[in-house]
CSV table of C-alpha atoms in Angstrom, one decimal:
chain,number,residue,atom,x,y,z
A,1,MET,CA,0.0,0.0,0.0
A,2,LYS,CA,1.3,3.5,-0.8
A,3,ILE,CA,0.2,6.8,0.6
A,4,LYS,CA,0.2,10.1,-1.3
A,5,ASN,CA,3.9,11.0,-0.9
A,6,GLY,CA,4.9,7.6,-2.3
A,7,ALA,CA,6.1,6.1,1.0
A,8,HIS,CA,4.9,2.6,1.9
A,9,ALA,CA,2.3,2.5,4.7
A,10,PRO,CA,2.9,0.0,7.4
A,11,THR,CA,0.6,-3.0,7.7
A,12,GLY,CA,-0.8,-4.2,11.0
A,13,SER,CA,-0.2,-2.4,14.3
A,14,ALA,CA,2.8,-0.1,14.4
A,15,CYS,CA,3.7,-1.3,17.9
A,16,PRO,CA,2.0,-4.5,19.1
A,17,LYS,CA,2.1,-4.9,22.9
A,18,LYS,CA,3.9,-8.0,24.3
A,19,ALA,CA,1.9,-10.1,26.7
A,20,THR,CA,1.8,-13.6,27.9
A,21,GLU,CA,-1.7,-13.8,29.2
A,22,LEU,CA,-5.0,-12.0,28.9
A,23,PHE,CA,-7.5,-12.5,31.7
A,24,TYR,CA,-11.3,-13.0,31.5
A,25,VAL,CA,-14.2,-13.4,34.0
A,26,SER,CA,-16.2,-16.5,33.3
A,27,HIS,CA,-19.3,-18.1,34.8
A,28,PRO,CA,-20.2,-21.8,34.7
A,29,LYS,CA,-23.7,-21.0,33.3
A,30,ALA,CA,-22.3,-19.0,30.4
A,31,ALA,CA,-20.8,-20.5,27.3
A,32,ARG,CA,-18.1,-17.9,27.0
A,33,ALA,CA,-16.3,-15.3,29.1
A,34,LEU,CA,-18.6,-12.5,30.3
A,35,LEU,CA,-16.0,-9.8,31.0
A,36,GLY,CA,-12.6,-9.1,29.5
A,37,PRO,CA,-10.0,-9.0,28.3
A,38,PHE,CA,-7.9,-7.7,31.2
A,39,LEU,CA,-4.1,-7.2,31.2
A,40,THR,CA,-3.6,-8.4,34.8
A,41,GLN,CA,-5.2,-11.0,37.1
A,42,ALA,CA,-5.8,-8.2,39.6
A,43,ASP,CA,-7.9,-6.3,37.1
A,44,ALA,CA,-9.9,-9.4,36.3
A,45,GLU,CA,-10.5,-9.9,40.0
A,46,CYS,CA,-12.1,-6.5,40.0
A,47,GLY,CA,-14.4,-7.7,37.2
A,48,ARG,CA,-15.2,-10.8,39.3
A,49,VAL,CA,-16.2,-8.5,42.2
A,50,VAL,CA,-18.4,-6.5,39.8
A,51,MET,CA,-20.2,-9.7,38.7
A,52,ARG,CA,-21.3,-10.3,42.4
A,53,SER,CA,-21.6,-14.0,41.8
A,54,PRO,CA,-19.8,-16.6,44.0
A,55,ASP,CA,-19.5,-18.8,41.0
A,56,ALA,CA,-17.6,-16.3,38.8
A,57,VAL,CA,-14.0,-17.2,38.1
A,58,VAL,CA,-11.0,-15.6,36.5
A,59,THR,CA,-9.6,-17.5,33.5
A,60,ALA,CA,-6.4,-16.8,31.5
A,61,CYS,CA,-5.7,-17.1,27.8
A,62,MET,CA,-2.1,-17.3,26.6
A,63,VAL,CA,-1.2,-15.0,23.7
A,64,ASP,CA,1.9,-14.0,21.8
A,65,SER,CA,1.2,-10.3,21.6
A,66,ILE,CA,-1.8,-8.0,21.6
A,67,ASP,CA,-2.6,-5.2,19.2
A,68,ASP,CA,-3.4,-1.6,20.1
A,69,GLN,CA,-7.2,-2.1,20.0
A,70,THR,CA,-7.1,-5.1,22.3
A,71,HIS,CA,-4.7,-3.2,24.7
A,72,TRP,CA,-7.1,-0.2,24.8
A,73,HIS,CA,-10.1,-2.5,25.5
A,74,ALA,CA,-8.2,-4.2,28.3
A,75,MET,CA,-7.3,-0.9,29.9
A,76,ASN,CA,-10.8,0.4,29.5
A,77,ASN,CA,-12.3,-2.7,31.0
A,78,ALA,CA,-10.1,-2.5,34.0
A,79,GLN,CA,-10.9,1.2,34.5
A,80,VAL,CA,-14.7,0.6,34.3
A,81,CYS,CA,-14.6,-2.4,36.6
A,82,ARG,CA,-12.6,-0.4,39.2
A,83,VAL,CA,-15.2,2.3,39.1
A,84,PHE,CA,-18.0,-0.1,39.6
A,85,ALA,CA,-16.2,-2.2,42.2
A,86,GLY,CA,-15.2,0.9,44.2
A,87,ALA,CA,-12.9,0.6,47.2
A,88,ALA,CA,-12.6,-3.2,46.7
A,89,CYS,CA,-10.2,-2.8,43.8
A,90,THR,CA,-8.3,0.5,44.3
A,91,GLU,CA,-4.8,-1.2,44.4
A,92,THR,CA,-4.8,-2.2,40.7
A,93,ARG,CA,-4.7,1.2,39.0
A,94,HIS,CA,-2.6,1.7,35.8
A,95,GLU,CA,-1.2,5.2,35.4
């Protein structure tokens, strides 16, 4: 692909984020994860608190790397869950 000045445009994400795991909140009555992705297990635990179900569990999925969009979603999910969980999850902030 070329842009107007003749330079080649990069394909894919310009800077994929390295990660070994993404975390999700699952429930035995659901066929797939209900919340996630999260970058850390602590953030996923906040999601589990938000679920308010004793049967909710944190699960992990191994990945090679994550793109910018997935990274943004994971950061946003963590921030939203911290707000809803309140004081129960204040120690997992990403600055």
